[in-house]
Each structure stands twice: as structure tokens, then as C-alpha cells.
PDB file of C-alpha atoms in Angstrom:
ATOM      1  CA  ALA A   1       3.762   8.422  10.399  1.00 72.00           C
ATOM      2  CA  GLN A   2       2.222  10.556   7.857  1.00 80.00           C
ATOM      3  CA  SER A   3      -0.035   8.841   5.181  1.00 88.00           C
ATOM      4  CA  VAL A   4      -2.538   9.532   2.579  1.00 94.00           C
ATOM      5  CA  THR A   5      -5.345   7.198   1.780  1.00 96.00           C
ATOM      6  CA  GLN A   6      -7.570   7.409  -1.323  1.00 97.00           C
ATOM      7  CA  PRO A   7     -10.174   4.644  -0.782  1.00 97.00           C
ATOM      8  CA  ASP A   8     -11.186   4.479  -4.413  1.00 96.00           C
ATOM      9  CA  ILE A   9      -8.860   2.790  -6.613  1.00 96.00           C
ATOM     10  CA  HIS A  10     -11.071   3.326  -9.804  1.00 97.00           C
ATOM     11  CA  ILE A  11     -14.222   5.298 -10.589  1.00 97.00           C
ATOM     12  CA  THR A  12     -16.281   5.541 -13.507  1.00 97.00           C
ATOM     13  CA  VAL A  13     -18.573   8.517 -14.176  1.00 97.00           C
ATOM     14  CA  SER A  14     -20.720   9.541 -16.985  1.00 97.00           C
ATOM     15  CA  GLU A  15     -19.903  12.691 -18.979  1.00 97.00           C
ATOM     16  CA  GLY A  16     -21.636  15.589 -17.441  1.00 97.00           C
ATOM     17  CA  ALA A  17     -22.232  13.915 -14.073  1.00 98.00           C
ATOM     18  CA  SER A  18     -20.603  15.332 -10.898  1.00 98.00           C
ATOM     19  CA  LEU A  19     -17.423  13.927  -9.328  1.00 97.00           C
ATOM     20  CA  GLU A  20     -16.116  13.541  -5.910  1.00 98.00           C
ATOM     21  CA  LEU A  21     -12.690  11.833  -5.176  1.00 98.00           C
ATOM     22  CA  ARG A  22     -12.012  10.987  -1.638  1.00 98.00           C
ATOM     23  CA  CYS A  23      -8.839  11.659   0.094  1.00 98.00           C
ATOM     24  CA  ASN A  24      -7.967  11.143   3.860  1.00 96.00           C
ATOM     25  CA  TYR A  25      -4.756  12.064   5.400  1.00 94.00           C
ATOM     26  CA  SER A  26      -2.889  11.230   8.720  1.00 89.00           C
ATOM     27  CA  TYR A  27      -0.596  14.236   9.759  1.00 81.00           C
ATOM     28  CA  GLY A  28       0.138  15.651  13.234  1.00 73.00           C
ATOM     29  CA  ALA A  29       0.487  19.215  12.309  1.00 75.00           C
ATOM     30  CA  THR A  30      -1.417  21.458   9.944  1.00 76.00           C
ATOM     31  CA  PRO A  31      -1.106  20.062   6.567  1.00 84.00           C
ATOM     32  CA  TYR A  32      -0.432  21.410   3.363  1.00 89.00           C
ATOM     33  CA  LEU A  33      -2.484  19.523   0.802  1.00 93.00           C
ATOM     34  CA  PHE A  34      -2.367  18.969  -2.838  1.00 95.00           C
ATOM     35  CA  TRP A  35      -4.187  17.377  -5.710  1.00 97.00           C
ATOM     36  CA  TYR A  36      -2.386  16.376  -9.006  1.00 97.00           C
ATOM     37  CA  VAL A  37      -3.549  14.873 -12.118  1.00 98.00           C
ATOM     38  CA  GLN A  38      -1.714  12.437 -14.394  1.00 97.00           C
ATOM     39  CA  SER A  39      -2.598  11.434 -17.870  1.00 94.00           C
ATOM     40  CA  PRO A  40      -1.226   8.289 -19.071  1.00 88.00           C
ATOM     41  CA  GLY A  41       2.701   8.418 -19.593  1.00 82.00           C
ATOM     42  CA  GLN A  42       2.804  11.945 -18.542  1.00 87.00           C
ATOM     43  CA  GLY A  43       4.003  13.681 -15.372  1.00 92.00           C
ATOM     44  CA  LEU A  44       1.827  15.069 -12.626  1.00 95.00           C
ATOM     45  CA  GLN A  45       0.035  18.417 -13.134  1.00 96.00           C
ATOM     46  CA  LEU A  46      -0.978  20.419  -9.981  1.00 96.00           C
ATOM     47  CA  LEU A  47      -4.598  20.926  -9.883  1.00 97.00           C
ATOM     48  CA  LEU A  48      -4.803  22.781  -6.673  1.00 96.00           C
ATOM     49  CA  LYS A  49      -3.523  23.189  -3.133  1.00 94.00           C
ATOM     50  CA  TYR A  50      -4.459  24.224   0.442  1.00 93.00           C
ATOM     51  CA  PHE A  51      -2.041  25.934   2.801  1.00 88.00           C
ATOM     52  CA  SER A  52      -4.153  27.997   4.947  1.00 85.00           C
ATOM     53  CA  GLY A  53      -7.349  30.107   4.932  1.00 86.00           C
ATOM     54  CA  ASP A  54     -10.519  29.406   3.256  1.00 88.00           C
ATOM     55  CA  THR A  55     -11.286  25.600   3.547  1.00 91.00           C
ATOM     56  CA  LEU A  56     -12.789  25.527  -0.106  1.00 96.00           C
ATOM     57  CA  VAL A  57     -10.018  25.918  -2.571  1.00 96.00           C
ATOM     58  CA  GLN A  58     -10.691  26.503  -6.395  1.00 97.00           C
ATOM     59  CA  GLY A  59      -8.235  24.999  -8.749  1.00 97.00           C
ATOM     60  CA  ILE A  60      -7.668  24.657 -12.606  1.00 96.00           C
ATOM     61  CA  LYS A  61     -10.072  22.873 -15.147  1.00 95.00           C
ATOM     62  CA  GLY A  62     -13.147  23.659 -12.823  1.00 96.00           C
ATOM     63  CA  PHE A  63     -11.893  21.514 -10.043  1.00 98.00           C
ATOM     64  CA  GLU A  64     -12.363  22.427  -6.190  1.00 98.00           C
ATOM     65  CA  ALA A  65     -11.569  20.622  -3.063  1.00 98.00           C
ATOM     66  CA  GLU A  66     -12.613  21.223   0.594  1.00 96.00           C
ATOM     67  CA  PHE A  67     -10.433  20.823   3.545  1.00 95.00           C
ATOM     68  CA  LYS A  68     -12.360  19.299   6.572  1.00 94.00           C
ATOM     69  CA  ARG A  69      -9.966  19.202   9.488  1.00 92.00           C
ATOM     70  CA  SER A  70     -12.349  17.375  11.799  1.00 92.00           C
ATOM     71  CA  GLN A  71     -12.628  14.444   9.147  1.00 94.00           C
ATOM     72  CA  SER A  72      -9.058  14.678   8.100  1.00 93.00           C
ATOM     73  CA  SER A  73     -10.228  14.872   4.460  1.00 95.00           C
ATOM     74  CA  PHE A  74      -9.484  16.684   1.400  1.00 97.00           C
ATOM     75  CA  ASN A  75     -11.920  15.664  -1.207  1.00 98.00           C
ATOM     76  CA  LEU A  76     -11.873  16.771  -4.863  1.00 98.00           C
ATOM     77  CA  ARG A  77     -14.992  17.809  -6.694  1.00 98.00           C
ATOM     78  CA  LYS A  78     -16.059  18.856 -10.068  1.00 98.00           C
ATOM     79  CA  PRO A  79     -19.513  19.700 -10.926  1.00 97.00           C
ATOM     80  CA  SER A  80     -19.740  18.331 -14.531  1.00 97.00           C
ATOM     81  CA  VAL A  81     -17.195  15.931 -15.804  1.00 98.00           C
ATOM     82  CA  HIS A  82     -15.716  16.063 -19.336  1.00 97.00           C
ATOM     83  CA  TRP A  83     -14.260  13.205 -21.294  1.00 96.00           C
ATOM     84  CA  SER A  84     -11.026  15.023 -21.002  1.00 95.00           C
ATOM     85  CA  ASP A  85     -10.939  14.533 -17.108  1.00 97.00           C
ATOM     86  CA  ALA A  86     -10.134  10.729 -17.541  1.00 97.00           C
ATOM     87  CA  ALA A  87      -6.783  10.395 -15.923  1.00 97.00           C
ATOM     88  CA  GLU A  88      -5.403   9.349 -12.571  1.00 97.00           C
ATOM     89  CA  TYR A  89      -5.745  11.755  -9.678  1.00 98.00           C
ATOM     90  CA  PHE A  90      -3.337  11.770  -6.620  1.00 97.00           C
ATOM     91  CA  CYS A  91      -3.733  13.475  -3.280  1.00 97.00           C
ATOM     92  CA  ALA A  92      -0.633  14.310  -1.431  1.00 93.00           C
ATOM     93  CA  VAL A  93       0.124  15.908   1.975  1.00 90.00           C
ATOM     94  CA  GLY A  94       3.354  18.194   2.352  1.00 85.00           C
ATOM     95  CA  ALA A  95       5.460  17.131   5.227  1.00 75.00           C
ATOM     96  CA  PHE A  96       7.811  19.259   7.144  1.00 66.00           C
ATOM     97  CA  ILE A  97      10.110  16.182   7.777  1.00 62.00           C
ATOM     98  CA  TYR A  98      13.649  16.879   7.129  1.00 59.00           C
ATOM     99  CA  GLY A  99      15.958  13.846   6.718  1.00 58.00           C
ATOM    100  CA  GLY A 100      12.981  11.524   6.323  1.00 63.00           C
ATOM    101  CA  SER A 101      12.522   8.712   3.966  1.00 66.00           C
ATOM    102  CA  GLN A 102       9.263   9.692   2.850  1.00 68.00           C
ATOM    103  CA  GLY A 103      10.408  12.989   1.268  1.00 76.00           C
ATOM    104  CA  ASN A 104       8.439  16.204   1.679  1.00 78.00           C
ATOM    105  CA  LEU A 105       5.293  14.977  -0.458  1.00 86.00           C
ATOM    106  CA  ILE A 106       3.490  11.965   0.571  1.00 88.00           C
ATOM    107  CA  PHE A 107       1.301  10.566  -1.867  1.00 92.00           C
ATOM    108  CA  GLY A 108      -1.881   8.495  -2.111  1.00 94.00           C
ATOM    109  CA  LYS A 109      -2.123   5.409  -4.266  1.00 95.00           C
ATOM    110  CA  GLY A 110      -4.193   7.345  -6.604  1.00 96.00           C
ATOM    111  CA  THR A 111      -7.645   7.048  -8.076  1.00 97.00           C
ATOM    112  CA  LYS A 112      -8.122   6.203 -11.800  1.00 97.00           C
ATOM    113  CA  LEU A 113     -11.093   8.277 -13.270  1.00 98.00           C
ATOM    114  CA  SER A 114     -12.886   6.759 -16.422  1.00 98.00           C
ATOM    115  CA  VAL A 115     -15.477   8.755 -18.239  1.00 97.00           C
ATOM    116  CA  LYS A 116     -18.443   7.246 -19.988  1.00 96.00           C
ATOM    117  CA  PRO A 117     -19.836   9.107 -22.922  1.00 91.00           C
TER     118      PRO A 117
ATOM    119  CA  LYS B   1       8.423  30.604 -17.467  1.00 73.00           C
ATOM    120  CA  ALA B   2       9.480  27.126 -18.704  1.00 85.00           C
ATOM    121  CA  GLY B   3       8.475  24.028 -16.692  1.00 94.00           C
ATOM    122  CA  VAL B   4      10.596  21.102 -15.650  1.00 97.00           C
ATOM    123  CA  THR B   5      12.185  19.522 -18.327  1.00 97.00           C
ATOM    124  CA  GLN B   6      13.596  15.773 -18.189  1.00 98.00           C
ATOM    125  CA  THR B   7      15.770  14.189 -20.541  1.00 97.00           C
ATOM    126  CA  PRO B   8      15.559  11.755 -22.253  1.00 97.00           C
ATOM    127  CA  ARG B   9      11.831  10.868 -22.284  1.00 97.00           C
ATOM    128  CA  TYR B  10      12.484   7.341 -23.016  1.00 97.00           C
ATOM    129  CA  LEU B  11      15.188   4.935 -22.450  1.00 97.00           C
ATOM    130  CA  ILE B  12      15.804   1.257 -23.092  1.00 98.00           C
ATOM    131  CA  LYS B  13      18.554  -0.429 -21.190  1.00 98.00           C
ATOM    132  CA  THR B  14      19.546  -4.135 -20.469  1.00 98.00           C
ATOM    133  CA  ARG B  15      20.236  -5.698 -17.208  1.00 98.00           C
ATOM    134  CA  GLY B  16      23.778  -4.814 -15.639  1.00 97.00           C
ATOM    135  CA  GLN B  17      23.950  -1.683 -17.453  1.00 98.00           C
ATOM    136  CA  GLN B  18      23.851   1.873 -15.841  1.00 98.00           C
ATOM    137  CA  VAL B  19      21.795   4.901 -16.794  1.00 98.00           C
ATOM    138  CA  THR B  20      21.847   8.637 -16.097  1.00 98.00           C
ATOM    139  CA  LEU B  21      18.735  10.767 -16.140  1.00 98.00           C
ATOM    140  CA  SER B  22      18.682  14.631 -16.191  1.00 98.00           C
ATOM    141  CA  CYS B  23      16.414  17.159 -14.713  1.00 98.00           C
ATOM    142  CA  SER B  24      16.309  20.917 -15.271  1.00 98.00           C
ATOM    143  CA  PRO B  25      14.038  22.687 -12.635  1.00 97.00           C
ATOM    144  CA  ILE B  26      11.984  25.696 -13.210  1.00 96.00           C
ATOM    145  CA  SER B  27      14.262  28.824 -13.293  1.00 95.00           C
ATOM    146  CA  GLY B  28      14.711  30.033  -9.785  1.00 94.00           C
ATOM    147  CA  HIS B  29      13.755  26.675  -8.112  1.00 94.00           C
ATOM    148  CA  ARG B  30      16.486  25.444  -5.777  1.00 94.00           C
ATOM    149  CA  SER B  31      15.013  22.177  -4.688  1.00 93.00           C
ATOM    150  CA  VAL B  32      14.835  18.934  -6.955  1.00 95.00           C
ATOM    151  CA  SER B  33      13.157  15.695  -5.746  1.00 94.00           C
ATOM    152  CA  TRP B  34      13.164  12.306  -7.750  1.00 96.00           C
ATOM    153  CA  TYR B  35      10.548   9.997  -7.628  1.00 95.00           C
ATOM    154  CA  GLN B  36       9.975   6.384  -9.054  1.00 96.00           C
ATOM    155  CA  GLN B  37       6.617   5.210 -10.332  1.00 95.00           C
ATOM    156  CA  THR B  38       5.557   1.782 -11.017  1.00 94.00           C
ATOM    157  CA  PRO B  39       1.972   0.264 -11.461  1.00 90.00           C
ATOM    158  CA  GLY B  40       2.671  -2.036  -8.472  1.00 87.00           C
ATOM    159  CA  GLN B  41       4.370   0.458  -5.847  1.00 89.00           C
ATOM    160  CA  GLY B  42       2.951   3.634  -7.151  1.00 90.00           C
ATOM    161  CA  LEU B  43       4.825   6.783  -6.358  1.00 92.00           C
ATOM    162  CA  GLN B  44       7.969   6.293  -4.291  1.00 92.00           C
ATOM    163  CA  PHE B  45      10.332   9.050  -3.156  1.00 92.00           C
ATOM    164  CA  LEU B  46      13.906   8.552  -4.156  1.00 94.00           C
ATOM    165  CA  PHE B  47      15.736  11.661  -3.012  1.00 90.00           C
ATOM    166  CA  GLU B  48      15.761  15.516  -2.761  1.00 92.00           C
ATOM    167  CA  TYR B  49      18.511  17.815  -3.393  1.00 93.00           C
ATOM    168  CA  PHE B  50      18.860  21.265  -2.224  1.00 92.00           C
ATOM    169  CA  SER B  51      21.902  23.671  -2.746  1.00 91.00           C
ATOM    170  CA  GLU B  52      23.852  20.650  -4.220  1.00 94.00           C
ATOM    171  CA  THR B  53      23.390  18.560  -1.018  1.00 92.00           C
ATOM    172  CA  GLN B  54      21.211  15.503  -0.741  1.00 90.00           C
ATOM    173  CA  ARG B  55      18.661  16.419   2.012  1.00 87.00           C
ATOM    174  CA  ASN B  56      16.293  13.498   2.115  1.00 86.00           C
ATOM    175  CA  LYS B  57      16.703  10.006   0.827  1.00 89.00           C
ATOM    176  CA  GLY B  58      14.033   7.232   0.243  1.00 90.00           C
ATOM    177  CA  ASN B  59      14.398   3.469   0.907  1.00 91.00           C
ATOM    178  CA  PHE B  60      16.253   2.448  -2.293  1.00 94.00           C
ATOM    179  CA  PRO B  61      19.457   0.592  -2.524  1.00 96.00           C
ATOM    180  CA  GLY B  62      22.808   2.269  -3.073  1.00 95.00           C
ATOM    181  CA  ARG B  63      22.705   1.607  -6.744  1.00 97.00           C
ATOM    182  CA  PHE B  64      20.376   4.626  -6.759  1.00 97.00           C
ATOM    183  CA  SER B  65      22.221   7.969  -6.670  1.00 97.00           C
ATOM    184  CA  GLY B  66      22.008  11.538  -7.637  1.00 97.00           C
ATOM    185  CA  ARG B  67      23.601  14.893  -7.689  1.00 97.00           C
ATOM    186  CA  GLN B  68      22.764  18.505  -8.131  1.00 97.00           C
ATOM    187  CA  PHE B  69      24.801  20.993  -9.783  1.00 97.00           C
ATOM    188  CA  SER B  70      25.251  24.744  -8.918  1.00 96.00           C
ATOM    189  CA  ASN B  71      22.717  25.868 -11.420  1.00 95.00           C
ATOM    190  CA  SER B  72      20.170  23.554  -9.610  1.00 96.00           C
ATOM    191  CA  ARG B  73      20.062  20.953 -12.558  1.00 98.00           C
ATOM    192  CA  SER B  74      20.143  17.487 -11.211  1.00 98.00           C
ATOM    193  CA  GLU B  75      21.014  13.959 -12.348  1.00 98.00           C
ATOM    194  CA  MET B  76      20.257  10.657 -11.103  1.00 98.00           C
ATOM    195  CA  ASN B  77      22.041   7.469 -11.798  1.00 98.00           C
ATOM    196  CA  VAL B  78      21.096   4.060 -11.444  1.00 98.00           C
ATOM    197  CA  SER B  79      23.952   1.355 -11.674  1.00 95.00           C
ATOM    198  CA  THR B  80      23.733  -2.376 -12.372  1.00 97.00           C
ATOM    199  CA  LEU B  81      20.232  -2.075 -13.712  1.00 98.00           C
ATOM    200  CA  GLU B  82      17.721  -4.752 -12.760  1.00 97.00           C
ATOM    201  CA  LEU B  83      14.497  -5.650 -14.423  1.00 97.00           C
ATOM    202  CA  GLY B  84      12.594  -4.250 -11.466  1.00 96.00           C
ATOM    203  CA  ASP B  85      13.973  -0.783 -12.143  1.00 97.00           C
ATOM    204  CA  SER B  86      11.643  -0.438 -15.169  1.00 97.00           C
ATOM    205  CA  ALA B  87       9.650   2.527 -14.143  1.00 97.00           C
ATOM    206  CA  LEU B  88       8.704   6.250 -14.902  1.00 96.00           C
ATOM    207  CA  TYR B  89      11.123   8.390 -13.057  1.00 97.00           C
ATOM    208  CA  LEU B  90       9.773  11.835 -12.213  1.00 97.00           C
ATOM    209  CA  CYS B  91      11.565  14.891 -11.289  1.00 97.00           C
ATOM    210  CA  ALA B  92       9.990  17.786  -9.490  1.00 95.00           C
ATOM    211  CA  SER B  93      11.192  21.043  -8.518  1.00 95.00           C
ATOM    212  CA  SER B  94      10.268  23.710  -5.866  1.00 92.00           C
ATOM    213  CA  LEU B  95      11.581  27.214  -4.619  1.00 91.00           C
ATOM    214  CA  SER B  96      12.629  25.911  -1.254  1.00 84.00           C
ATOM    215  CA  ARG B  97      12.524  22.806   0.932  1.00 78.00           C
ATOM    216  CA  GLY B  98       9.895  21.641   3.234  1.00 71.00           C
ATOM    217  CA  ALA B  99       6.222  21.396   2.220  1.00 66.00           C
ATOM    218  CA  ASP B 100       6.630  23.844  -0.758  1.00 80.00           C
ATOM    219  CA  THR B 101       4.648  23.130  -3.804  1.00 88.00           C
ATOM    220  CA  GLN B 102       6.354  20.668  -6.215  1.00 91.00           C
ATOM    221  CA  TYR B 103       6.090  20.975  -9.954  1.00 94.00           C
ATOM    222  CA  PHE B 104       6.759  17.974 -11.845  1.00 96.00           C
ATOM    223  CA  GLY B 105       8.373  17.308 -15.241  1.00 97.00           C
ATOM    224  CA  PRO B 106       7.101  14.816 -17.852  1.00 96.00           C
ATOM    225  CA  GLY B 107       9.176  12.030 -16.600  1.00 97.00           C
ATOM    226  CA  THR B 108      11.736   9.523 -18.096  1.00 97.00           C
ATOM    227  CA  ARG B 109      10.258   6.161 -19.033  1.00 97.00           C
ATOM    228  CA  LEU B 110      12.944   3.567 -18.254  1.00 98.00           C
ATOM    229  CA  THR B 111      12.632   0.092 -19.722  1.00 98.00           C
ATOM    230  CA  VAL B 112      15.238  -2.638 -18.763  1.00 98.00           C
ATOM    231  CA  LEU B 113      15.404  -5.769 -20.788  1.00 97.00           C
TER     232      LEU B 113
END
């Protein structure tokens, strides 16, 4: 079955430090991969997506992610974190499953990012 | 282009009541998916509608139902509310089905007392 693992439940970084959030997926075919961010009480905002082509993907707010097929990973990075980046981050894989109970977007459990001043 | 809108944003109900939540997708988007988000279970898929037909359904009891109208707007209904139904309900729209990019609304926070 398709699945997404975000190994880190909570990460704290200092403002200005670099950030890497890990994401591993299990999917039998070439995946479509997404990162979303959610501020408290809000919906999910799309940060970036990978469909094909260049394995390094640029997104909004200075984020980037790298697709590594050999490691089944799609880690999110930012060179310098701002206090406003504090939020919860979700990795997801798009699944070409019709009629399935998981739906077409399978999410990880999320990583909560705290930023120290 | 306006984003996904959900109404109401907040709702308080008591056990046994029923509730209807509404979602208006991005203009031109034909697929609408619904998710339930709770601190314990995370994001759970409820169902997907495309061209007024339910295409996928998650593992939720029959108390959870939905529909989609010809203008792609969607509603979900929860009958006989239970305390455990308290959650953030998120709607997402996409141009088409499959693994197309989903864009989320702000959610409806449902509290069941």
C-alpha cells in the first residue's frame, strides 16, 4: 500500500538556521510528490510539487525539495528559517488509485516546526 | 482567481444533531475532496467527488455523506453527531481526478458538545 513517513514529529530550529524536513514514501510507480504547510487553525497551503524532470524543485517562501528515487525520499529544505515559518508541514504522494479508500493524496503525519528567536 | 472557500468557518453542535458543510472549489476545478483532521488521527480522507459522482470514499461510517452539484460546489453532511466528530474539515479542489494538485480551503472547525 502507498504510504508517506515523516520521521520527525517536532523540530525546533533557531531563526536564521538552515532547515531540512524529512519525507519518505512508498509507492509502486513514479510518484507525484507534494509539500504543504499549515498554520494553526488554517487550511493547507501548497509549498511545492514534483511531477517529473529536474529532481530539485523550487517552491514558495524560499523552500526547495529534492526528489531522490533511490532513497524514496523527498526532503524539504530552506537555507535560512524565519520566525514566520513556524507551522506544521505535510508531505504527500499523489496516488493513481481510483475507487480506493485512501483517496488520491496520501499524507504523512506532519512535522511541527518551532522557530527559536 | 479566488481560492477554495468553505462555509461556515466555525460550527458548534450537540451530540445527535446533524450538520452540513459547504465547499466552493476554484473556478474551473471539477474535483472536490474532503478530509477530516484531528490531532490524534491526522489527515484522513473522507470522499472525492467528480462530475457530481462520488469516486472514492474513505473508511468512515455511513453517517458521513456528501454530494456535488453541477457547478462543482460540494456539501458534506454528518448525521447523528458524536463527540469524536469534532475536527477540522478540509475541502480541496483540483482540475481533474487522479494525482492532480489539490488546493485546500481554510476549513470548517466543528465542535460537538
